[in-house]
């Protein structure tokens, strides 16, 4: 996902733009700011500053899920920072917005339930969402902390102790250690969260701004980190 140039497909041979084609009429959508991508079971979900885009087929034809002032039961605000398709309910998509908090979007009805909509709440701008098999949500917002949340209960913060401000940019499940999450930040590098014990430890302090990470299945023990203005780093997990 890019800022202003839409979706780009990358493989070992290079990269190429992916046209965003609207499902309803076949028209190509204008390039968008892609803030987050999430794929599950052949569906691709994109968080953009114009709402959510969803594609089911290849080449992708997108169905917009946008804020509509005349449909108050849907997304409450237009700009979306993160999106996560539920592993527990295929009709549910978790949407993190800009100044509108967390939304639980029902694909069948088009209705959305909202939490943390107050602009002063640290989760009103929601950069990262991860849902566990038990139904807990881990959330990253505008401060250096992660939150464990289950609807109906208050969010439980876990601070990134010693982090010099900034915010959480992404939450990525560990491939070699499924009970862990990689926590990337805008000012404190990469951290490792053990979800069961709710403990966090710093992993990579430099570069400080990391957008996301990826553990490739064909390179055990390797972590790729996408940095801000520092390109892509290949990191040995054992040695850092």
PDB file of N, CA, C and O in Angstrom, residues 22-66:
ATOM      1  N   UNK A  22     -13.865  -0.577  -9.539  1.00  0.00           N
ATOM      2  CA  UNK A  22     -15.082  -0.618  -8.737  1.00  0.00           C
ATOM      3  C   UNK A  22     -15.983  -1.754  -9.203  1.00  0.00           C
ATOM      4  O   UNK A  22     -16.235  -1.933 -10.395  1.00  0.00           O
ATOM      5  N   UNK A  23     -16.464  -2.535  -8.250  1.00  0.00           N
ATOM      6  CA  UNK A  23     -17.251  -3.721  -8.561  1.00  0.00           C
ATOM      7  C   UNK A  23     -18.581  -3.378  -9.206  1.00  0.00           C
ATOM      8  O   UNK A  23     -19.056  -4.079 -10.106  1.00  0.00           O
ATOM      9  N   UNK A  24     -19.198  -2.280  -8.794  1.00  0.00           N
ATOM     10  CA  UNK A  24     -20.559  -1.981  -9.234  1.00  0.00           C
ATOM     11  C   UNK A  24     -20.641  -1.609 -10.713  1.00  0.00           C
ATOM     12  O   UNK A  24     -21.597  -1.970 -11.394  1.00  0.00           O
ATOM     13  N   UNK A  25     -19.621  -0.895 -11.243  1.00  0.00           N
ATOM     14  CA  UNK A  25     -19.723  -0.428 -12.623  1.00  0.00           C
ATOM     15  C   UNK A  25     -18.455  -0.651 -13.450  1.00  0.00           C
ATOM     16  O   UNK A  25     -18.409  -0.275 -14.620  1.00  0.00           O
ATOM     17  N   UNK A  26     -17.410  -1.272 -12.874  1.00  0.00           N
ATOM     18  CA  UNK A  26     -16.192  -1.549 -13.613  1.00  0.00           C
ATOM     19  C   UNK A  26     -15.285  -0.362 -13.826  1.00  0.00           C
ATOM     20  O   UNK A  26     -14.263  -0.479 -14.508  1.00  0.00           O
ATOM     21  N   UNK A  27     -15.602   0.792 -13.234  1.00  0.00           N
ATOM     22  CA  UNK A  27     -14.773   1.978 -13.408  1.00  0.00           C
ATOM     23  C   UNK A  27     -13.548   1.910 -12.504  1.00  0.00           C
ATOM     24  O   UNK A  27     -13.592   1.379 -11.396  1.00  0.00           O
ATOM     25  N   UNK A  28     -12.434   2.450 -13.001  1.00  0.00           N
ATOM     26  CA  UNK A  28     -11.202   2.474 -12.217  1.00  0.00           C
ATOM     27  C   UNK A  28     -11.271   3.600 -11.198  1.00  0.00           C
ATOM     28  O   UNK A  28     -11.578   4.747 -11.539  1.00  0.00           O
ATOM     29  N   UNK A  29     -10.965   3.273  -9.937  1.00  0.00           N
ATOM     30  CA  UNK A  29     -10.975   4.273  -8.879  1.00  0.00           C
ATOM     31  C   UNK A  29      -9.711   5.118  -8.961  1.00  0.00           C
ATOM     32  O   UNK A  29      -8.662   4.666  -9.422  1.00  0.00           O
ATOM     33  N   UNK A  30      -9.795   6.338  -8.461  1.00  0.00           N
ATOM     34  CA  UNK A  30      -8.617   7.201  -8.433  1.00  0.00           C
ATOM     35  C   UNK A  30      -7.613   6.654  -7.422  1.00  0.00           C
ATOM     36  O   UNK A  30      -7.982   5.947  -6.486  1.00  0.00           O
ATOM     37  N   UNK A  31      -6.313   6.976  -7.601  1.00  0.00           N
ATOM     38  CA  UNK A  31      -5.318   6.526  -6.619  1.00  0.00           C
ATOM     39  C   UNK A  31      -5.654   7.020  -5.221  1.00  0.00           C
ATOM     40  O   UNK A  31      -6.115   8.144  -5.036  1.00  0.00           O
ATOM     41  N   UNK A  32      -5.437   6.164  -4.231  1.00  0.00           N
ATOM     42  CA  UNK A  32      -5.806   6.490  -2.865  1.00  0.00           C
ATOM     43  C   UNK A  32      -4.590   6.366  -1.954  1.00  0.00           C
ATOM     44  O   UNK A  32      -3.582   5.756  -2.300  1.00  0.00           O
ATOM     45  N   UNK A  33      -4.702   6.959  -0.763  1.00  0.00           N
ATOM     46  CA  UNK A  33      -3.730   6.760   0.301  1.00  0.00           C
ATOM     47  C   UNK A  33      -4.087   5.457   1.020  1.00  0.00           C
ATOM     48  O   UNK A  33      -5.113   5.373   1.697  1.00  0.00           O
ATOM     49  N   UNK A  34      -3.255   4.430   0.882  1.00  0.00           N
ATOM     50  CA  UNK A  34      -3.502   3.140   1.528  1.00  0.00           C
ATOM     51  C   UNK A  34      -2.781   3.136   2.869  1.00  0.00           C
ATOM     52  O   UNK A  34      -1.549   3.180   2.929  1.00  0.00           O
ATOM     53  N   UNK A  35      -3.541   3.074   3.957  1.00  0.00           N
ATOM     54  CA  UNK A  35      -2.966   3.132   5.292  1.00  0.00           C
ATOM     55  C   UNK A  35      -2.700   1.747   5.873  1.00  0.00           C
ATOM     56  O   UNK A  35      -1.843   1.578   6.735  1.00  0.00           O
ATOM     57  N   UNK A  36      -3.447   0.727   5.399  1.00  0.00           N
ATOM     58  CA  UNK A  36      -3.288  -0.613   5.951  1.00  0.00           C
ATOM     59  C   UNK A  36      -3.861  -1.617   4.965  1.00  0.00           C
ATOM     60  O   UNK A  36      -4.788  -1.307   4.210  1.00  0.00           O
ATOM     61  N   UNK A  37      -3.290  -2.836   4.959  1.00  0.00           N
ATOM     62  CA  UNK A  37      -3.774  -3.940   4.135  1.00  0.00           C
ATOM     63  C   UNK A  37      -3.972  -5.155   5.017  1.00  0.00           C
ATOM     64  O   UNK A  37      -3.169  -5.419   5.911  1.00  0.00           O
ATOM     65  N   UNK A  38      -5.041  -5.913   4.734  1.00  0.00           N
ATOM     66  CA  UNK A  38      -5.278  -7.141   5.492  1.00  0.00           C
ATOM     67  C   UNK A  38      -5.916  -8.164   4.563  1.00  0.00           C
ATOM     68  O   UNK A  38      -6.926  -7.876   3.912  1.00  0.00           O
ATOM     69  N   UNK A  39      -5.312  -9.353   4.482  1.00  0.00           N
ATOM     70  CA  UNK A  39      -5.839 -10.412   3.618  1.00  0.00           C
ATOM     71  C   UNK A  39      -6.251 -11.597   4.470  1.00  0.00           C
ATOM     72  O   UNK A  39      -5.550 -11.999   5.383  1.00  0.00           O
ATOM     73  N   UNK A  40      -7.440 -12.138   4.183  1.00  0.00           N
ATOM     74  CA  UNK A  40      -7.890 -13.347   4.868  1.00  0.00           C
ATOM     75  C   UNK A  40      -8.776 -14.148   3.921  1.00  0.00           C
ATOM     76  O   UNK A  40      -9.743 -13.637   3.376  1.00  0.00           O
ATOM     77  N   UNK A  41      -8.414 -15.412   3.726  1.00  0.00           N
ATOM     78  CA  UNK A  41      -9.222 -16.367   2.953  1.00  0.00           C
ATOM     79  C   UNK A  41      -9.577 -15.840   1.558  1.00  0.00           C
ATOM     80  O   UNK A  41     -10.705 -15.970   1.099  1.00  0.00           O
ATOM     81  N   UNK A  42      -8.611 -15.226   0.890  1.00  0.00           N
ATOM     82  CA  UNK A  42      -8.838 -14.761  -0.466  1.00  0.00           C
ATOM     83  C   UNK A  42      -9.476 -13.400  -0.587  1.00  0.00           C
ATOM     84  O   UNK A  42      -9.678 -12.908  -1.691  1.00  0.00           O
ATOM     85  N   UNK A  43      -9.806 -12.768   0.538  1.00  0.00           N
ATOM     86  CA  UNK A  43     -10.351 -11.414   0.516  1.00  0.00           C
ATOM     87  C   UNK A  43      -9.270 -10.427   0.932  1.00  0.00           C
ATOM     88  O   UNK A  43      -8.499 -10.686   1.858  1.00  0.00           O
ATOM     89  N   UNK A  44      -9.222  -9.301   0.252  1.00  0.00           N
ATOM     90  CA  UNK A  44      -8.278  -8.240   0.568  1.00  0.00           C
ATOM     91  C   UNK A  44      -9.051  -7.031   1.083  1.00  0.00           C
ATOM     92  O   UNK A  44      -9.990  -6.563   0.439  1.00  0.00           O
ATOM     93  N   UNK A  45      -8.635  -6.534   2.238  1.00  0.00           N
ATOM     94  CA  UNK A  45      -9.240  -5.343   2.837  1.00  0.00           C
ATOM     95  C   UNK A  45      -8.181  -4.242   2.881  1.00  0.00           C
ATOM     96  O   UNK A  45      -7.045  -4.472   3.271  1.00  0.00           O
ATOM     97  N   UNK A  46      -8.572  -3.030   2.474  1.00  0.00           N
ATOM     98  CA  UNK A  46      -7.668  -1.890   2.460  1.00  0.00           C
ATOM     99  C   UNK A  46      -8.273  -0.759   3.268  1.00  0.00           C
ATOM    100  O   UNK A  46      -9.421  -0.369   3.060  1.00  0.00           O
ATOM    101  N   UNK A  47      -7.472  -0.222   4.206  1.00  0.00           N
ATOM    102  CA  UNK A  47      -7.857   0.982   4.939  1.00  0.00           C
ATOM    103  C   UNK A  47      -7.304   2.185   4.191  1.00  0.00           C
ATOM    104  O   UNK A  47      -6.110   2.252   3.908  1.00  0.00           O
ATOM    105  N   UNK A  48      -8.174   3.139   3.860  1.00  0.00           N
ATOM    106  CA  UNK A  48      -7.755   4.338   3.132  1.00  0.00           C
ATOM    107  C   UNK A  48      -8.323   5.572   3.823  1.00  0.00           C
ATOM    108  O   UNK A  48      -9.204   5.479   4.682  1.00  0.00           O
ATOM    109  N   UNK A  49      -7.837   6.729   3.411  1.00  0.00           N
ATOM    110  CA  UNK A  49      -8.360   7.973   3.969  1.00  0.00           C
ATOM    111  C   UNK A  49      -9.746   8.298   3.440  1.00  0.00           C
ATOM    112  O   UNK A  49     -10.359   9.277   3.864  1.00  0.00           O
ATOM    113  N   UNK A  50     -10.264   7.457   2.526  1.00  0.00           N
ATOM    114  CA  UNK A  50     -11.626   7.611   2.011  1.00  0.00           C
ATOM    115  C   UNK A  50     -12.531   6.467   2.454  1.00  0.00           C
ATOM    116  O   UNK A  50     -13.591   6.254   1.873  1.00  0.00           O
ATOM    117  N   UNK A  51     -12.118   5.714   3.466  1.00  0.00           N
ATOM    118  CA  UNK A  51     -12.917   4.595   3.943  1.00  0.00           C
ATOM    119  C   UNK A  51     -12.237   3.263   3.684  1.00  0.00           C
ATOM    120  O   UNK A  51     -11.019   3.189   3.487  1.00  0.00           O
ATOM    121  N   UNK A  52     -13.027   2.187   3.650  1.00  0.00           N
ATOM    122  CA  UNK A  52     -12.515   0.828   3.478  1.00  0.00           C
ATOM    123  C   UNK A  52     -12.825   0.342   2.071  1.00  0.00           C
ATOM    124  O   UNK A  52     -13.918   0.575   1.544  1.00  0.00           O
ATOM    125  N   UNK A  53     -11.862  -0.340   1.443  1.00  0.00           N
ATOM    126  CA  UNK A  53     -12.080  -1.014   0.172  1.00  0.00           C
ATOM    127  C   UNK A  53     -11.928  -2.509   0.386  1.00  0.00           C
ATOM    128  O   UNK A  53     -11.030  -2.960   1.091  1.00  0.00           O
ATOM    129  N   UNK A  54     -12.813  -3.286  -0.266  1.00  0.00           N
ATOM    130  CA  UNK A  54     -12.829  -4.741  -0.102  1.00  0.00           C
ATOM    131  C   UNK A  54     -12.848  -5.404  -1.464  1.00  0.00           C
ATOM    132  O   UNK A  54     -13.627  -5.026  -2.338  1.00  0.00           O
ATOM    133  N   UNK A  55     -11.958  -6.385  -1.664  1.00  0.00           N
ATOM    134  CA  UNK A  55     -11.903  -7.113  -2.929  1.00  0.00           C
ATOM    135  C   UNK A  55     -11.957  -8.609  -2.671  1.00  0.00           C
ATOM    136  O   UNK A  55     -11.323  -9.118  -1.758  1.00  0.00           O
ATOM    137  N   UNK A  56     -12.713  -9.333  -3.511  1.00  0.00           N
ATOM    138  CA  UNK A  56     -12.870 -10.774  -3.371  1.00  0.00           C
ATOM    139  C   UNK A  56     -12.252 -11.565  -4.520  1.00  0.00           C
ATOM    140  O   UNK A  56     -12.130 -12.768  -4.426  1.00  0.00           O
ATOM    141  N   UNK A  57     -11.924 -10.928  -5.631  1.00  0.00           N
ATOM    142  CA  UNK A  57     -11.505 -11.662  -6.820  1.00  0.00           C
ATOM    143  C   UNK A  57     -10.208 -11.093  -7.353  1.00  0.00           C
ATOM    144  O   UNK A  57      -9.759 -10.024  -6.952  1.00  0.00           O
ATOM    145  N   UNK A  58      -9.584 -11.816  -8.291  1.00  0.00           N
ATOM    146  CA  UNK A  58      -8.370 -11.361  -8.942  1.00  0.00           C
ATOM    147  C   UNK A  58      -8.598 -11.347 -10.462  1.00  0.00           C
ATOM    148  O   UNK A  58      -9.043 -12.363 -11.017  1.00  0.00           O
ATOM    149  N   UNK A  59      -8.305 -10.230 -11.189  1.00  0.00           N
ATOM    150  CA  UNK A  59      -7.798  -8.992 -10.619  1.00  0.00           C
ATOM    151  C   UNK A  59      -8.828  -8.324  -9.707  1.00  0.00           C
ATOM    152  O   UNK A  59     -10.031  -8.498  -9.915  1.00  0.00           O
ATOM    153  N   UNK A  60      -8.338  -7.603  -8.674  1.00  0.00           N
ATOM    154  CA  UNK A  60      -9.275  -7.145  -7.654  1.00  0.00           C
ATOM    155  C   UNK A  60     -10.283  -6.117  -8.157  1.00  0.00           C
ATOM    156  O   UNK A  60      -9.927  -5.138  -8.799  1.00  0.00           O
ATOM    157  N   UNK A  61     -11.559  -6.381  -7.894  1.00  0.00           N
ATOM    158  CA  UNK A  61     -12.616  -5.389  -8.078  1.00  0.00           C
ATOM    159  C   UNK A  61     -13.109  -5.010  -6.686  1.00  0.00           C
ATOM    160  O   UNK A  61     -13.467  -5.879  -5.892  1.00  0.00           O
ATOM    161  N   UNK A  62     -13.114  -3.734  -6.416  1.00  0.00           N
ATOM    162  CA  UNK A  62     -13.304  -3.259  -5.050  1.00  0.00           C
ATOM    163  C   UNK A  62     -14.717  -2.755  -4.807  1.00  0.00           C
ATOM    164  O   UNK A  62     -15.316  -2.098  -5.659  1.00  0.00           O
ATOM    165  N   UNK A  63     -15.224  -3.078  -3.624  1.00  0.00           N
ATOM    166  CA  UNK A  63     -16.503  -2.560  -3.156  1.00  0.00           C
ATOM    167  C   UNK A  63     -16.229  -1.599  -2.006  1.00  0.00           C
ATOM    168  O   UNK A  63     -15.727  -2.019  -0.958  1.00  0.00           O
ATOM    169  N   UNK A  64     -16.500  -0.281  -2.171  1.00  0.00           N
ATOM    170  CA  UNK A  64     -16.212   0.670  -1.099  1.00  0.00           C
ATOM    171  C   UNK A  64     -17.148   0.495   0.095  1.00  0.00           C
ATOM    172  O   UNK A  64     -18.336   0.208  -0.052  1.00  0.00           O
ATOM    173  N   UNK A  65     -16.590   0.643   1.284  1.00  0.00           N
ATOM    174  CA  UNK A  65     -17.364   0.738   2.523  1.00  0.00           C
ATOM    175  C   UNK A  65     -17.018   2.096   3.100  1.00  0.00           C
ATOM    176  O   UNK A  65     -15.969   2.264   3.730  1.00  0.00           O
ATOM    177  N   UNK A  66     -17.842   3.093   2.867  1.00  0.00           N
ATOM    178  CA  UNK A  66     -17.485   4.472   3.174  1.00  0.00           C
ATOM    179  C   UNK A  66     -18.424   5.071   4.214  1.00  0.00           C
ATOM    180  O   UNK A  66     -19.543   4.599   4.424  1.00  0.00           O
TER     181      UNK A  66
END
